[in-house]
């Protein structure tokens, strides 16, 4: 089986987890929720700090959720999230989406949020997700699309951020514009196109609190995270250029007219 060949562009710096722990099933997996049933067994791939995973476990009280993560360090936080919420129908494991360590037809639902943009072979990942899903089950995937991110006003330096992030992500083996490709990748992975529902959804940050949070975490991420190191070590940007981009983020966040929209592609695939 192929193994993971891409580098996770963001890493798990505090500024990254600040974003990940904001995510819930409601704001990140709404397209899936109507399909869940209390007794389902769910695999949540790329679970990170476990906030979505915990929400899914609460929604399948007679079933079970397994959170899978390629990076083992963040699973301590995921387990703490589950424990704080008193969830006993949840467990966590380390694994690679390209070669899942589960038998065929194991899960009712296999879910992945913001995962395929970061992996080396998203089509193989979808094949594996399909393999471990029971007949009649669901593969649900949601990914952002960095070229589909728009903002106002046009602060100098923000375009530099968008171009730089996409360049670094692709150099690491990922595809930052994954959202628009999900349905095509599903077809290539062998899903029946008539059994794939492709939709889109957005996040939007507009209030002073939302702008401060979103701009602050990206400003910090730009100079302090794994992404910052990869940008410099890969010859994509200098520390001075990263500092300028971080400043642009803070300038945008302080503008009372600031608005930021993020497009996501979603697929719900019946097996």
Short mmCIF file of C-alpha atoms in Angstrom, two decimals:
data_model
loop_
_atom_site.label_atom_id
_atom_site.label_comp_id
_atom_site.label_asym_id
_atom_site.label_seq_id
_atom_site.Cartn_x
_atom_site.Cartn_y
_atom_site.Cartn_z
CA UNK A 1 0.00 0.00 0.00
CA UNK A 2 1.20 3.56 -0.67
CA UNK A 3 2.25 5.48 2.41
CA UNK A 4 1.93 9.16 3.24
CA UNK A 5 4.40 11.21 1.19
CA UNK A 6 3.16 14.75 1.83
CA UNK A 7 4.18 17.05 4.68
CA UNK A 8 1.39 18.55 6.78
CA UNK A 9 1.83 22.21 5.93
CA UNK A 10 0.34 23.70 9.10
CA UNK A 11 1.81 21.50 11.82
CA UNK A 12 0.21 21.70 15.28
CA UNK A 13 1.47 25.03 16.60
CA UNK A 14 -0.84 26.73 19.10
CA UNK A 15 -2.02 29.09 16.37
CA UNK A 16 -3.14 26.09 14.30
CA UNK A 17 -4.91 24.38 17.20
CA UNK A 18 -6.62 27.71 17.96
CA UNK A 19 -8.38 27.23 14.64
CA UNK A 20 -8.92 23.48 14.90
CA UNK A 21 -10.53 23.59 18.34
CA UNK A 22 -13.10 26.11 17.06
CA UNK A 23 -14.48 23.48 14.70
CA UNK A 24 -17.67 21.64 15.54
CA UNK A 25 -19.86 19.15 13.73
CA UNK A 26 -22.37 21.97 13.22
CA UNK A 27 -19.97 24.42 11.59
CA UNK A 28 -17.79 21.87 9.78
CA UNK A 29 -19.90 18.79 8.98
CA UNK A 30 -23.48 20.03 8.66
CA UNK A 31 -23.86 18.28 5.29
CA UNK A 32 -23.38 14.91 7.02
CA UNK A 33 -25.49 15.28 10.16
CA UNK A 34 -28.89 14.34 8.72
CA UNK A 35 -27.42 11.00 7.61
CA UNK A 36 -26.25 9.96 11.09
CA UNK A 37 -28.15 7.35 13.12
CA UNK A 38 -27.69 6.60 16.84
CA UNK A 39 -26.15 3.15 16.37
CA UNK A 40 -23.58 4.00 13.67
CA UNK A 41 -19.85 3.20 13.84
CA UNK A 42 -17.94 6.23 12.52
CA UNK A 43 -14.30 6.71 11.52
CA UNK A 44 -13.17 10.35 11.75
CA UNK A 45 -9.95 10.72 9.78
CA UNK A 46 -7.59 13.58 10.62
CA UNK A 47 -9.36 14.15 13.93
CA UNK A 48 -6.78 16.60 15.31
CA UNK A 49 -7.76 17.88 18.78
CA UNK A 50 -11.04 15.96 18.58
CA UNK A 51 -13.74 18.63 18.76
CA UNK A 52 -15.62 17.39 15.67
CA UNK A 53 -14.96 13.79 16.72
CA UNK A 54 -16.53 14.38 20.12
CA UNK A 55 -19.58 16.00 18.53
CA UNK A 56 -20.01 12.99 16.24
CA UNK A 57 -19.76 10.62 19.21
CA UNK A 58 -22.53 12.54 20.99
CA UNK A 59 -24.70 12.15 17.89
CA UNK A 60 -24.28 8.34 17.74
CA UNK A 61 -24.85 7.47 21.44
CA UNK A 62 -25.53 3.79 20.72
CA UNK A 63 -22.65 3.52 18.26
CA UNK A 64 -18.95 4.33 18.36
CA UNK A 65 -16.54 6.84 16.87
CA UNK A 66 -12.85 6.24 16.17
CA UNK A 67 -10.70 9.31 15.69
CA UNK A 68 -7.67 8.67 13.46
CA UNK A 69 -4.70 11.00 13.28
CA UNK A 70 -1.37 10.78 11.43
CA UNK A 71 0.41 12.91 14.07
CA UNK A 72 0.27 11.16 17.48
CA UNK A 73 1.11 14.19 19.65
CA UNK A 74 -2.23 15.93 19.17
CA UNK A 75 -4.19 12.86 20.29
CA UNK A 76 -3.53 13.68 23.94
CA UNK A 77 -5.64 16.79 23.49
CA UNK A 78 -8.29 14.80 21.61
CA UNK A 79 -8.57 12.29 24.46
CA UNK A 80 -8.85 15.16 26.94
CA UNK A 81 -11.66 16.68 24.87
CA UNK A 82 -13.59 13.40 24.97
CA UNK A 83 -12.97 12.94 28.70
CA UNK A 84 -14.13 16.49 29.52
CA UNK A 85 -17.41 15.76 27.75
CA UNK A 86 -17.87 12.40 29.47
CA UNK A 87 -17.94 10.46 26.20
CA UNK A 88 -17.27 6.73 26.51
CA UNK A 89 -18.14 5.66 22.95
CA UNK A 90 -14.99 7.13 21.45
CA UNK A 91 -11.41 5.99 20.90
CA UNK A 92 -8.38 7.32 19.07
CA UNK A 93 -5.64 5.76 16.97
CA UNK A 94 -2.62 6.70 14.86
CA UNK A 95 -2.82 5.78 11.19
CA UNK A 96 -2.30 6.70 7.55
CA UNK A 97 -5.33 7.35 5.34
CA UNK A 98 -3.48 5.84 2.37
CA UNK A 99 -3.33 2.45 4.12
CA UNK A 100 -6.02 2.17 6.79
CA UNK A 101 -5.41 -0.59 9.33
CA UNK A 102 -9.02 -1.82 9.32
CA UNK A 103 -10.76 -4.70 7.55
CA UNK A 104 -13.06 -4.15 4.62
CA UNK A 105 -16.62 -3.04 5.47
CA UNK A 106 -15.87 -1.92 9.05
CA UNK A 107 -17.58 1.47 9.40
CA UNK A 108 -21.03 2.90 8.67
CA UNK A 109 -19.55 6.36 8.05
CA UNK A 110 -16.01 7.47 7.19
CA UNK A 111 -15.54 11.21 7.58
CA UNK A 112 -12.60 13.49 6.77
CA UNK A 113 -12.55 17.24 7.32
CA UNK A 114 -9.71 19.30 5.82
CA UNK A 115 -7.62 16.19 5.16
CA UNK A 116 -7.36 15.46 1.44
CA UNK A 117 -5.78 18.85 0.70
CA UNK A 118 -2.78 17.72 2.73
CA UNK A 119 -2.19 14.15 1.55
CA UNK A 120 0.11 12.87 -1.17
CA UNK A 121 -2.49 10.76 -3.00
CA UNK A 122 -6.08 11.86 -2.34
CA UNK A 123 -7.51 9.33 -4.80
CA UNK A 124 -5.83 6.44 -2.97
CA UNK A 125 -7.06 7.92 0.31
CA UNK A 126 -10.63 7.87 -1.01
CA UNK A 127 -10.19 4.28 -2.20
CA UNK A 128 -9.18 3.29 1.31
CA UNK A 129 -12.04 5.22 2.84
CA UNK A 130 -14.43 3.42 0.52
CA UNK A 131 -12.85 0.02 1.28
CA UNK A 132 -13.44 0.26 5.02
CA UNK A 133 -17.03 1.53 4.62
CA UNK A 134 -19.87 -0.98 4.81
CA UNK A 135 -22.16 -1.45 1.80
CA UNK A 136 -24.87 1.17 2.13
CA UNK A 137 -22.57 3.35 4.21
CA UNK A 138 -21.27 6.86 3.63
CA UNK A 139 -17.93 8.49 2.86
CA UNK A 140 -18.13 12.19 3.73
CA UNK A 141 -15.34 14.63 2.86
CA UNK A 142 -15.05 18.40 3.19
CA UNK A 143 -12.08 20.53 2.14
CA UNK A 144 -11.40 24.21 1.77
CA UNK A 145 -10.22 25.83 -1.45
CA UNK A 146 -7.52 28.45 -0.99
CA UNK A 147 -8.12 30.08 -4.36
CA UNK A 148 -11.75 30.36 -3.29
CA UNK A 149 -10.91 32.50 -0.27
CA UNK A 150 -11.89 36.14 -0.70
CA UNK A 151 -11.67 39.18 1.52
CA UNK A 152 -12.32 42.89 1.76
CA UNK A 153 -10.69 45.36 1.84
CA UNK A 154 -7.73 44.50 -0.41
CA UNK A 155 -4.96 45.12 2.10
CA UNK A 156 -1.50 45.04 0.45
CA UNK A 157 0.21 41.80 1.40
CA UNK A 158 -2.87 39.60 1.62
CA UNK A 159 -2.53 38.51 -2.01
CA UNK A 160 1.09 37.66 -1.20
CA UNK A 161 -0.17 35.43 1.62
CA UNK A 162 -2.56 33.54 -0.67
CA UNK A 163 0.06 32.97 -3.37
CA UNK A 164 2.70 31.94 -0.82
CA UNK A 165 0.48 29.50 1.04
CA UNK A 166 -0.56 27.74 -2.18
CA UNK A 167 3.07 27.53 -3.31
CA UNK A 168 4.28 26.09 0.01
CA UNK A 169 1.41 23.60 0.25
CA UNK A 170 2.07 22.26 -3.25
CA UNK A 171 5.80 22.03 -2.57
CA UNK A 172 4.89 19.86 0.43
CA UNK A 173 2.93 17.46 -1.79
CA UNK A 174 -0.58 18.75 -1.08
CA UNK A 175 -3.32 20.46 -3.11
CA UNK A 176 -4.58 23.65 -1.46
CA UNK A 177 -7.45 23.99 -3.95
CA UNK A 178 -8.86 20.61 -2.99
CA UNK A 179 -12.46 21.73 -2.47
CA UNK A 180 -13.23 22.00 -6.18
CA UNK A 181 -11.61 18.63 -6.93
CA UNK A 182 -13.36 16.35 -4.42
CA UNK A 183 -16.08 15.08 -6.75
CA UNK A 184 -13.50 14.37 -9.50
CA UNK A 185 -11.23 12.55 -7.07
CA UNK A 186 -14.20 10.46 -5.92
CA UNK A 187 -14.93 9.41 -9.50
CA UNK A 188 -11.26 8.49 -10.03
CA UNK A 189 -11.39 6.46 -6.79
CA UNK A 190 -14.20 4.32 -8.20
CA UNK A 191 -17.30 5.81 -6.62
CA UNK A 192 -20.42 5.72 -8.77
CA UNK A 193 -20.90 9.37 -9.81
CA UNK A 194 -24.68 8.97 -9.40
CA UNK A 195 -24.07 8.09 -5.72
CA UNK A 196 -21.96 11.18 -5.03
CA UNK A 197 -23.63 14.39 -3.86
CA UNK A 198 -21.31 17.37 -4.30
CA UNK A 199 -22.10 20.59 -2.44
CA UNK A 200 -20.39 23.74 -1.22
CA UNK A 201 -20.45 25.66 2.04
CA UNK A 202 -18.71 28.67 3.51
CA UNK A 203 -17.20 30.09 6.65
CA UNK A 204 -17.39 33.86 7.05
CA UNK A 205 -15.57 36.11 9.52
CA UNK A 206 -16.98 39.61 9.87
CA UNK A 207 -17.52 40.79 13.46
CA UNK A 208 -14.70 42.51 15.37
CA UNK A 209 -14.24 39.38 17.49
CA UNK A 210 -14.17 37.07 14.45
CA UNK A 211 -11.74 39.32 12.60
CA UNK A 212 -9.42 39.55 15.60
CA UNK A 213 -9.45 35.77 16.05
CA UNK A 214 -8.97 34.86 12.38
CA UNK A 215 -6.35 37.50 11.60
CA UNK A 216 -4.47 36.84 14.83
CA UNK A 217 -4.13 33.12 14.32
CA UNK A 218 -2.96 33.57 10.72
CA UNK A 219 -0.52 36.32 11.69
CA UNK A 220 0.95 34.03 14.35
CA UNK A 221 0.92 31.01 12.04
CA UNK A 222 2.75 32.96 9.34
CA UNK A 223 5.77 33.65 11.54
CA UNK A 224 5.76 30.90 14.21
CA UNK A 225 4.36 27.60 12.91
CA UNK A 226 5.70 24.69 10.88
CA UNK A 227 4.30 26.51 7.84
CA UNK A 228 6.65 29.43 8.54
CA UNK A 229 9.67 27.13 8.77
CA UNK A 230 8.72 25.28 5.60
CA UNK A 231 8.26 28.57 3.75
CA UNK A 232 11.74 29.76 4.72
CA UNK A 233 13.56 26.43 4.45
CA UNK A 234 11.98 25.79 1.05
CA UNK A 235 13.18 29.13 -0.28
CA UNK A 236 9.65 30.42 -0.77
CA UNK A 237 9.93 33.45 1.53
CA UNK A 238 12.33 35.24 3.86
CA UNK A 239 11.56 35.88 7.52
CA UNK A 240 11.17 39.56 6.64
CA UNK A 241 8.58 38.72 3.97
CA UNK A 242 6.69 36.54 6.43
CA UNK A 243 6.70 39.35 8.98
CA UNK A 244 5.26 41.70 6.36
CA UNK A 245 2.48 39.22 5.55
CA UNK A 246 1.71 38.83 9.26
CA UNK A 247 1.44 42.60 9.46
CA UNK A 248 -1.00 42.58 6.55
CA UNK A 249 -3.17 40.08 8.39
CA UNK A 250 -3.26 42.29 11.48
CA UNK A 251 -4.04 45.36 9.37
CA UNK A 252 -6.96 43.54 7.74
CA UNK A 253 -8.21 42.32 11.11
CA UNK A 254 -8.22 45.85 12.53
CA UNK A 255 -10.29 47.29 9.66
CA UNK A 256 -13.90 47.78 10.71
CA UNK A 257 -14.99 46.96 7.15
CA UNK A 258 -13.05 43.68 7.14
CA UNK A 259 -14.79 40.58 5.76
CA UNK A 260 -13.34 37.14 4.92
CA UNK A 261 -15.10 34.26 3.18
CA UNK A 262 -13.88 30.67 2.77
CA UNK A 263 -15.32 28.31 0.17
CA UNK A 264 -15.46 24.59 0.96
CA UNK A 265 -16.23 21.70 -1.34
CA UNK A 266 -18.15 18.76 0.15
CA UNK A 267 -18.94 15.28 -1.07
CA UNK A 268 -21.33 12.73 0.42
CA UNK A 269 -20.67 9.36 -1.23
CA UNK A 270 -22.97 6.37 -0.86
CA UNK A 271 -21.10 3.08 -0.99
#
